[in-house]
Amino acid sequence: MKETDFFLSQKENILKKLNEQFGIEMSWKHAKNRWDNLKKFYNMYKMNPENPRLGTNFFEYVAQLDEIFGDY
């Protein structure tokens, strides 16, 4: 099984928690796209922290993202 493969019950649980946390209804595709974009920006930050494409809001969460992504 690849890292990105989730069982249906895992997807449902993740979506439930995201929907509760943010108060919006997301599909799995929407949540996965958001996650992939977040990882992309995190990797851009790790390679070049002064990159102007990174919004100022991104920098507020860098410490939390370090915990989540580690050495990806």
Short mmCIF file of C-alpha atoms in Angstrom, two decimals:
data_model
loop_
_atom_site.label_atom_id
_atom_site.label_comp_id
_atom_site.label_asym_id
_atom_site.label_seq_id
_atom_site.Cartn_x
_atom_site.Cartn_y
_atom_site.Cartn_z
CA MET A 1 0.00 0.00 0.00
CA LYS A 2 1.31 3.45 -0.94
CA GLU A 3 1.57 6.22 1.64
CA THR A 4 -1.26 8.14 -0.02
CA ASP A 5 -3.67 5.18 -0.04
CA PHE A 6 -6.26 5.33 2.71
CA PHE A 7 -9.06 2.98 3.53
CA LEU A 8 -12.58 4.41 3.14
CA SER A 9 -13.10 4.49 6.93
CA GLN A 10 -9.85 6.45 7.38
CA LYS A 11 -10.92 8.98 4.74
CA GLU A 12 -14.32 9.39 6.40
CA ASN A 13 -12.71 9.90 9.81
CA ILE A 14 -10.26 12.49 8.46
CA LEU A 15 -13.05 14.37 6.66
CA LYS A 16 -15.24 14.30 9.77
CA LYS A 17 -12.49 15.84 11.89
CA LEU A 18 -11.66 18.48 9.26
CA ASN A 19 -15.32 19.39 8.85
CA GLU A 20 -15.76 19.67 12.63
CA GLN A 21 -12.56 21.74 12.99
CA PHE A 22 -13.32 24.23 10.23
CA GLY A 23 -17.11 24.12 10.07
CA ILE A 24 -17.23 23.42 6.33
CA GLU A 25 -18.11 20.38 4.28
CA MET A 26 -15.21 19.15 2.16
CA SER A 27 -14.99 16.24 -0.19
CA TRP A 28 -11.97 13.92 -0.01
CA LYS A 29 -10.68 15.38 -3.29
CA HIS A 30 -10.91 18.92 -1.91
CA ALA A 31 -9.16 17.99 1.35
CA LYS A 32 -6.43 16.07 -0.49
CA ASN A 33 -5.81 19.01 -2.86
CA ARG A 34 -5.51 21.38 0.10
CA TRP A 35 -3.06 19.02 1.82
CA ASP A 36 -0.95 18.63 -1.33
CA ASN A 37 -0.81 22.42 -1.79
CA LEU A 38 0.19 22.91 1.83
CA LYS A 39 3.02 20.39 1.42
CA LYS A 40 4.15 22.15 -1.77
CA PHE A 41 4.34 25.53 -0.02
CA TYR A 42 6.07 23.96 2.98
CA ASN A 43 8.72 22.47 0.72
CA MET A 44 9.13 25.83 -1.04
CA TYR A 45 9.67 27.43 2.36
CA LYS A 46 12.25 24.84 3.38
CA MET A 47 14.23 25.46 0.19
CA ASN A 48 13.90 29.26 0.29
CA PRO A 49 12.29 30.91 3.36
CA GLU A 50 12.39 34.35 1.66
CA ASN A 51 10.27 33.20 -1.29
CA PRO A 52 7.76 36.02 -2.01
CA ARG A 53 5.15 33.53 -3.26
CA LEU A 54 4.60 32.42 0.32
CA GLY A 55 1.94 34.54 1.95
CA THR A 56 2.50 36.11 5.34
CA ASN A 57 -0.20 33.81 6.81
CA PHE A 58 1.96 30.84 5.95
CA PHE A 59 4.73 31.95 8.30
CA GLU A 60 2.39 31.88 11.29
CA TYR A 61 2.12 28.10 10.93
CA VAL A 62 5.70 27.10 10.08
CA ALA A 63 6.43 25.66 13.55
CA GLN A 64 3.27 23.56 13.43
CA LEU A 65 4.06 22.44 9.90
CA ASP A 66 7.54 21.40 11.00
CA GLU A 67 5.91 19.06 13.50
CA ILE A 68 3.52 17.66 10.89
CA PHE A 69 5.86 17.23 7.94
CA GLY A 70 9.18 16.71 9.69
CA ASP A 71 11.74 15.74 7.08
CA TYR A 72 9.42 15.20 4.08
#
